[in-house]
Coordinates of C-alpha atoms and ligand atoms in Angstrom, one line a residue:
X1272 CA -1.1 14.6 -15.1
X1273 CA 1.3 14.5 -18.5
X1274 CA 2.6 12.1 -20.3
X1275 CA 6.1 12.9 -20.2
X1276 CA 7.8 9.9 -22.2
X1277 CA 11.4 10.2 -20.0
X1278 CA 14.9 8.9 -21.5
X1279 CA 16.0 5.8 -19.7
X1280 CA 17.7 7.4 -17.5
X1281 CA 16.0 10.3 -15.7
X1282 CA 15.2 7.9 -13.0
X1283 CA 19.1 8.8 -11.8
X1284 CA 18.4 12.5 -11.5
X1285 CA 16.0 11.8 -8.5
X1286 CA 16.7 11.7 -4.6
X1287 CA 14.4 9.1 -3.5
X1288 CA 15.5 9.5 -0.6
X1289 CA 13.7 12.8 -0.4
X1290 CA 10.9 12.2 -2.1
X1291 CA 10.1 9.6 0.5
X1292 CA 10.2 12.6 3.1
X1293 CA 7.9 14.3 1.3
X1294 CA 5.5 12.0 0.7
X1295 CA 5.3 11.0 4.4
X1296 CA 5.0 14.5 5.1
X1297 CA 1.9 14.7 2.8
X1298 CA 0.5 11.7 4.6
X1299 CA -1.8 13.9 7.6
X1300 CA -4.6 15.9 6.8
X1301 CA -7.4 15.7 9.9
X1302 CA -9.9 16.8 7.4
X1303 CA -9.2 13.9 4.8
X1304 CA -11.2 10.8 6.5
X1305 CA -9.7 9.4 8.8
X1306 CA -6.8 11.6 9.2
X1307 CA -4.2 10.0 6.6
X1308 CA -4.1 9.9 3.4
X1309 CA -1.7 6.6 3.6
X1310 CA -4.3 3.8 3.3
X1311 CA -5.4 5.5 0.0
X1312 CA -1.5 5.8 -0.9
X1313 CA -1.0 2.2 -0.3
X1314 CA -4.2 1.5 -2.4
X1315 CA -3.4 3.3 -5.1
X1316 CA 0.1 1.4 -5.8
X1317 CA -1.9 -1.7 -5.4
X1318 CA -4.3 -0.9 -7.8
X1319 CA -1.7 0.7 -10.5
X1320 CA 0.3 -2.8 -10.2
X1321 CA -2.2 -5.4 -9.7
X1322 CA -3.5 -5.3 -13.6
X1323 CA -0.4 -7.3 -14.4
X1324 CA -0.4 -10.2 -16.4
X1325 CA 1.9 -12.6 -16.6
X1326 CA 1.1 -14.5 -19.4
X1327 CA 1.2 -11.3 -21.6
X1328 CA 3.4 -9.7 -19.9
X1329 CA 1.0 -6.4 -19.8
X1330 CA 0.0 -4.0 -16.8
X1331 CA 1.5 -3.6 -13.3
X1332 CA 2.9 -0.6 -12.1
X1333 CA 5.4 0.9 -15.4
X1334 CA 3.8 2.6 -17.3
X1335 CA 1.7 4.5 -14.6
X1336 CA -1.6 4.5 -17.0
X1337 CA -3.8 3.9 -14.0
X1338 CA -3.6 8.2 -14.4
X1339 CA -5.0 7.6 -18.0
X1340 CA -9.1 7.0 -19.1
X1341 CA -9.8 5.0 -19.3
X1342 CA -8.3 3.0 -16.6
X1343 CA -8.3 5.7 -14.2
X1344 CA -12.4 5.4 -14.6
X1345 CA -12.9 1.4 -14.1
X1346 CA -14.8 1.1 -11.5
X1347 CA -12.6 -0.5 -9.1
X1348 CA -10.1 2.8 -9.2
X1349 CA -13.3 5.3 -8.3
X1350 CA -11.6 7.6 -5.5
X1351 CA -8.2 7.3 -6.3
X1352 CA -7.7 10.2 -8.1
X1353 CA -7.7 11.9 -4.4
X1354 CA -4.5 10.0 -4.0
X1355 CA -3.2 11.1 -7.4
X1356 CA -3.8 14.5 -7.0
X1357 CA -2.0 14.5 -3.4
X1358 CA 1.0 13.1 -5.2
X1359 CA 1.1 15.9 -8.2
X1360 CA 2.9 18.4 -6.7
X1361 CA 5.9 15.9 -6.2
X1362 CA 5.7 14.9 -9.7
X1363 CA 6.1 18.9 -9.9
X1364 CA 9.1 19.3 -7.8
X1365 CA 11.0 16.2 -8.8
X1366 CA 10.1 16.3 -12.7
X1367 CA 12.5 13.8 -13.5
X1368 CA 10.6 10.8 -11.4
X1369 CA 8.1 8.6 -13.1
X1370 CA 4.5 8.6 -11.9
X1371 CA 5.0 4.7 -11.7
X1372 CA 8.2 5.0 -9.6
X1373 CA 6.4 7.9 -7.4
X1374 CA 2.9 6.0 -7.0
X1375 CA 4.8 2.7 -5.7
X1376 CA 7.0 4.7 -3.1
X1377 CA 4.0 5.9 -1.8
X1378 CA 2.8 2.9 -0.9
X1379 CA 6.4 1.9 0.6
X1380 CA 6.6 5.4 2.5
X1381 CA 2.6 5.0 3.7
X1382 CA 3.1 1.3 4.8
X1383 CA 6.2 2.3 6.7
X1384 CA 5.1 5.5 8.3
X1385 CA 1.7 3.9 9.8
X1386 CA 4.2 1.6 11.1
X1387 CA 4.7 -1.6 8.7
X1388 CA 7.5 -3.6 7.7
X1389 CA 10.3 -2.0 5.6
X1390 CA 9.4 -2.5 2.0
X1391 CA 12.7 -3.1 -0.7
X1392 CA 12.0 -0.6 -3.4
X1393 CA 13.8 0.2 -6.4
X1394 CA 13.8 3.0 -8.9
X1395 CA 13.4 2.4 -12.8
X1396 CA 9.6 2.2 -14.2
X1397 CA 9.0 3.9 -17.5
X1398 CA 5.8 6.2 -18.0
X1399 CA 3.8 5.0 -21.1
X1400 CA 0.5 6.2 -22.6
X1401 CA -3.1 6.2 -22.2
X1402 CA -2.8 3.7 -25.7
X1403 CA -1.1 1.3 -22.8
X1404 CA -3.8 1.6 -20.6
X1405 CA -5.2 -2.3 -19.5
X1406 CA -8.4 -3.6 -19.8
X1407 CA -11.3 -3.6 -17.2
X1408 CA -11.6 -6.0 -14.9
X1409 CA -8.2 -7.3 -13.8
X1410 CA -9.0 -5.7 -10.1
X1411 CA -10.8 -8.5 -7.9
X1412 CA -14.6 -7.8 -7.7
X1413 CA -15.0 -7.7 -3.7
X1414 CA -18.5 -9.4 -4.0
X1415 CA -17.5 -12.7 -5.1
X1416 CA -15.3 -15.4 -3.2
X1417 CA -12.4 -17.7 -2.8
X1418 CA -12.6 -18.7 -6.5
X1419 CA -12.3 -15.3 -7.7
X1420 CA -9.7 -14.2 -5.6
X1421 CA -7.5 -16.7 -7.1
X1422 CA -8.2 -16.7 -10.4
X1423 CA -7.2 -12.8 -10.6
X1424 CA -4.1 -13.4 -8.1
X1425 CA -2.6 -16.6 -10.1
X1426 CA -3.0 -14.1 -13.2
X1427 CA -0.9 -11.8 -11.4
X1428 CA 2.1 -14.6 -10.4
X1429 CA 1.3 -15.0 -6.8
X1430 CA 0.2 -18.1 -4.6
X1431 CA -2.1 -18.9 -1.9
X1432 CA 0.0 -17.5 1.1
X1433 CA 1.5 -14.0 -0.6
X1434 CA -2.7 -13.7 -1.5
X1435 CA -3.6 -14.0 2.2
X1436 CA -0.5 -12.0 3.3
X1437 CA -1.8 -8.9 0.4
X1438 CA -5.3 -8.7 1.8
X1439 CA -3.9 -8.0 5.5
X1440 CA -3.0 -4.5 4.0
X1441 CA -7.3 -4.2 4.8
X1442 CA -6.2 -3.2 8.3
X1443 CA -5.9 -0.1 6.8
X1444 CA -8.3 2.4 5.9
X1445 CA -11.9 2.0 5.2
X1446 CA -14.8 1.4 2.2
X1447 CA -16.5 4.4 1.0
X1448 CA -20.3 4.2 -0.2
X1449 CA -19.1 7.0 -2.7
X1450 CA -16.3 4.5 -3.8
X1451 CA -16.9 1.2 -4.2
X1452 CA -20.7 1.6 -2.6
X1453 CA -19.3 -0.9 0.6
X1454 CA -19.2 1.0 4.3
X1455 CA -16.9 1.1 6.8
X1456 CA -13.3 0.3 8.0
X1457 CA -11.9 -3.6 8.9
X1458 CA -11.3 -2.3 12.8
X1459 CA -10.9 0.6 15.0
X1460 CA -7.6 1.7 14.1
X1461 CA -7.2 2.2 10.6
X1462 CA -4.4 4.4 10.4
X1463 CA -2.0 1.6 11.7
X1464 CA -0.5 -1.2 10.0
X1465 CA -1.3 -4.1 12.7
X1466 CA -2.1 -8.0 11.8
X1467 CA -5.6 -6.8 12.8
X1468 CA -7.2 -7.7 9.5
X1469 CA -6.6 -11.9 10.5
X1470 CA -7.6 -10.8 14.2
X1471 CA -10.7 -9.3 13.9
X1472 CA -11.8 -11.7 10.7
X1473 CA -11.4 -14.9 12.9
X1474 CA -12.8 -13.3 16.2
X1475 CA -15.7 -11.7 15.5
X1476 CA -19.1 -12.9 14.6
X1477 CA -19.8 -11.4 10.8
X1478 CA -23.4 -11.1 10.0
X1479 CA -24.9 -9.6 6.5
X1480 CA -25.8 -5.9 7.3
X1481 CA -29.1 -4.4 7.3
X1482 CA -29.3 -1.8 4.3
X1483 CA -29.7 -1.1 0.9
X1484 CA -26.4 -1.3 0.2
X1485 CA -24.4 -4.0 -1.6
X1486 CA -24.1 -7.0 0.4
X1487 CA -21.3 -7.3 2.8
X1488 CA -20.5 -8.2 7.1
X1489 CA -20.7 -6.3 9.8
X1490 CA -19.6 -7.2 13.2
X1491 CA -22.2 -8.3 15.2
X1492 CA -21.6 -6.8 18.8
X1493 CA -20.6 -3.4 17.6
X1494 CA -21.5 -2.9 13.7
X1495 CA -18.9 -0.7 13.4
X1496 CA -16.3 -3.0 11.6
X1497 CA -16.8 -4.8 8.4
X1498 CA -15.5 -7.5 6.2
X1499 CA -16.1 -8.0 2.0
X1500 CA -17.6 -11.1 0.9
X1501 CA -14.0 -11.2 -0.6
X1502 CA -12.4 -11.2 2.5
X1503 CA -15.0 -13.3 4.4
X1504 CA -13.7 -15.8 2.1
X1505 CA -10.0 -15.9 3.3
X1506 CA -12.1 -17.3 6.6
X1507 CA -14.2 -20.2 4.8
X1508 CA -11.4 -21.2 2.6
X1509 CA -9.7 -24.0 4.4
X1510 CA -6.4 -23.2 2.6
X1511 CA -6.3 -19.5 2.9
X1512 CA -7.4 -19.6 6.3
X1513 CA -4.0 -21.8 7.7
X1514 CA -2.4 -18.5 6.6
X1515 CA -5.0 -16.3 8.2
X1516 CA -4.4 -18.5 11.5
X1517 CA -0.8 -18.1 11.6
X1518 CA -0.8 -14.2 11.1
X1519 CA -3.3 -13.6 13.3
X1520 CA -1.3 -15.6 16.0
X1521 CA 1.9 -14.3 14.8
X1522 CA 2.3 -10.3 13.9
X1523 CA 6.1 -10.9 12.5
X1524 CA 5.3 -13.3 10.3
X1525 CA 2.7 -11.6 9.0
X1526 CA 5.1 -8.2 9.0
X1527 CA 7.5 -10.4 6.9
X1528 CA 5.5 -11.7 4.6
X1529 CA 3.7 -8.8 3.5
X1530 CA 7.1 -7.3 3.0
X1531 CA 8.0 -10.0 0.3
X1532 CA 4.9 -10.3 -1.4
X1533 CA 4.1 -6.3 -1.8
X1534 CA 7.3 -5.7 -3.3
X1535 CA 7.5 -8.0 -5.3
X1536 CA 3.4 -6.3 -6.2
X1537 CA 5.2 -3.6 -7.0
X1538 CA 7.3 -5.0 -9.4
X1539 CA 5.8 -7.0 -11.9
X1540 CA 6.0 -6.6 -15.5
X1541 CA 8.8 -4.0 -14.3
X1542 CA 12.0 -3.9 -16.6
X1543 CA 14.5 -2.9 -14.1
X1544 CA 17.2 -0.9 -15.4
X1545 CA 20.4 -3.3 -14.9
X1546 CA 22.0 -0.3 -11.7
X1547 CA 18.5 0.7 -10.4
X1548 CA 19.8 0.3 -6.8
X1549 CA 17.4 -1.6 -4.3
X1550 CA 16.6 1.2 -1.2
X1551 CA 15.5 0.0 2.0
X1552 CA 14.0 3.7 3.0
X1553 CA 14.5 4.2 6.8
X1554 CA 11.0 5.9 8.2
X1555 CA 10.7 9.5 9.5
X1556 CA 11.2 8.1 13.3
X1557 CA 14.1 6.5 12.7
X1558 CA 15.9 9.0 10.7
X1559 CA 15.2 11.8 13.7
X1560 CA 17.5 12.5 16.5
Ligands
DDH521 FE1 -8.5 -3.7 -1.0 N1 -10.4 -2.8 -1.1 N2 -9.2 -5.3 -2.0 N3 -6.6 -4.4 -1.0 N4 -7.8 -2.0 -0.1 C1 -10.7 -1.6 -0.6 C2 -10.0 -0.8 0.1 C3 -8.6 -0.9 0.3 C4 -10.5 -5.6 -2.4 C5 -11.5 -4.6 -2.4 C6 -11.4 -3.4 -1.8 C7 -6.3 -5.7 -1.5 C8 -7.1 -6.7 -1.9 C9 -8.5 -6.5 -2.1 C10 -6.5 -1.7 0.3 C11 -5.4 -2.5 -0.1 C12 -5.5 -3.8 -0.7 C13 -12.1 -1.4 -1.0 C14 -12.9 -0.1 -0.6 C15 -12.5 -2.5 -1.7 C16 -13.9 -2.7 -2.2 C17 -12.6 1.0 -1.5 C18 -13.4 2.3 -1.2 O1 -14.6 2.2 -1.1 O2 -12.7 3.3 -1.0 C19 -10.6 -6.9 -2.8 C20 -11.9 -7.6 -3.4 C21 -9.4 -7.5 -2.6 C22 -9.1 -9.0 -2.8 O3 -9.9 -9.7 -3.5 C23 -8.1 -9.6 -2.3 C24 -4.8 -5.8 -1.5 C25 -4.1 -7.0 -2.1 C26 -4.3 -4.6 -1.0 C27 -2.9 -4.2 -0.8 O4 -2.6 -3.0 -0.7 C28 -1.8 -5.1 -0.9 C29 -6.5 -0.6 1.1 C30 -5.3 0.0 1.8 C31 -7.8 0.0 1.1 C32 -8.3 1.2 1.9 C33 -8.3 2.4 1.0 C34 -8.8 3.6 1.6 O5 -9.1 4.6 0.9 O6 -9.0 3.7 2.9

């Protein structure tokens, strides 16, 4: 993973349009849990953006230095090096793209291939150095609540309803005991980008599981699906939970919303070079015959 400082205006010399082929063609491996690498994809371009703050105007996705210690190795980033290295070879083959411009569009290409909402993306972050790399702890700890939640959120610009449209991205993918020590995905399709997140949060029973793991829910007919203590509190939260309600009740809305606020994720703290065009990148489906 370099360090290639790029002239302002290598971000021209790319085809996006191809890179977001490949990337969606590196999306299935049935030997990589549960068959997609996208929920990691879409993770990691959360996680390499959401250490923006806006007071100081430092972190969020330019600058890519989530691929630097010693950000890479906070503790809320364990695992994601599997979605790094996925990406590399693109960073190969398209040498003139920034690792912050290639992280985000994967987690436009993986939202949209596992069938979310088109997500307006443009071209134009600058790589910087490990010296750039932001301090622990600007990653919400999943084991505390409501307050929490906010406090890191509001520090990244966002409000009460883009918060509770971000955490619907948890109907995808799982927790990994070798990750972040919690177990288990949020329902039984987590390879598809549904409102399922709102669904199975307000209609299941969510009882503490039984182990010697760090505390969290599991559902109490099946034990299969699981919740945070982070995201039970998008439930107990009377304001966060009118926007759990209407999503759950409402799958366009939700698709809609999500669309807004995870772009505008990937953007903060982002100078824009005044032409970087804005792409609305068709999926693989629609671009077939
Ligand atoms: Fe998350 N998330 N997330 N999350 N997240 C985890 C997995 C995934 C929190 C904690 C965890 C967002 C918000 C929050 C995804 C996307 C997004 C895991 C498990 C923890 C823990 C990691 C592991 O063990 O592998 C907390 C806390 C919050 C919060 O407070 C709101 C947001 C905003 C997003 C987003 O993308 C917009 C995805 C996808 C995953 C599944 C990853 C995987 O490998 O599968």
């Amino acid at each position: 993973e370099g360090s290639a400082q790029a002239s302002s205006s290598s971000w021209k010399k790319v085809n996006y349009n191809n890179v977001y082929k490949d990337i969606a063609d590196l999306l299935e491996d049935e030997n990589y849990d549960d068959g997609s690498y996208g929920p990691v994809f879409v993770r990691l371009a959360w996680h390499a953006s959401g250490t923006f703050d806006h007071k100081t105007r430092t972190g969020g996705s330019s600058g890519a230095t989530i691929r630097f210690e010693p950000e890479s190795a906070h503790g809320a980033n364990a695992g994601l090096d599997a979605a790094r290295q996925r990406l590399e070879p693109l960073k190969k083959k398209y040498s003139h793209i920034s690792y912050g411009d290639l992280y985000t569009l994967a987690g436009v290409v993986a939202v949209q291939e596992l069938g979310g909402p088109t997500i307006t993306w443009r071209p134009g972050r600058r790589d910087k150095t490990a010296a750039d790399c932001t301090p622990d702890g600007r990653l919400p700890d999943a084991a505390q609540g409501a307050d929490h939640v906010r406090e890191i959120f509001y520090r990244m610009g966002f409000n009460d309803q883009e918060i509770a449209a971000l955490v619907g991205a948890h109907a995808l993918g799982r927790c990994h005991t070798s990750r972040s020590g919690f177990d288990g995905p949020w329902n039984a399709s987590p390879t598809a980008f549904t409102n399922f997140f709102y669904t199975e949060l307000l209609n299941n029973t969510w009882v503490p599981k039984k182990w010697n793991g760090p505390f969290q829910y599991v559902d109490r007919e099946s034990g299969q699906f699981m919740m945070l203590p982070a995201d039970m509190a998008f439930k107990k939260d009377s304001k966060f939970r009118v926007y759990v309600e209407k999503y759950a009740a409402d799958q366009d809305a939700f698709f809609e919303d999500f669309a807004n606020a995870f772009a505008k994720l990937l953007e903060l703290g982002v100078d824009f070079p005044e032409d970087a065009p804005f792409y609305k990148f068709k999926t693989l489906e629609e671009v077939l015959p």
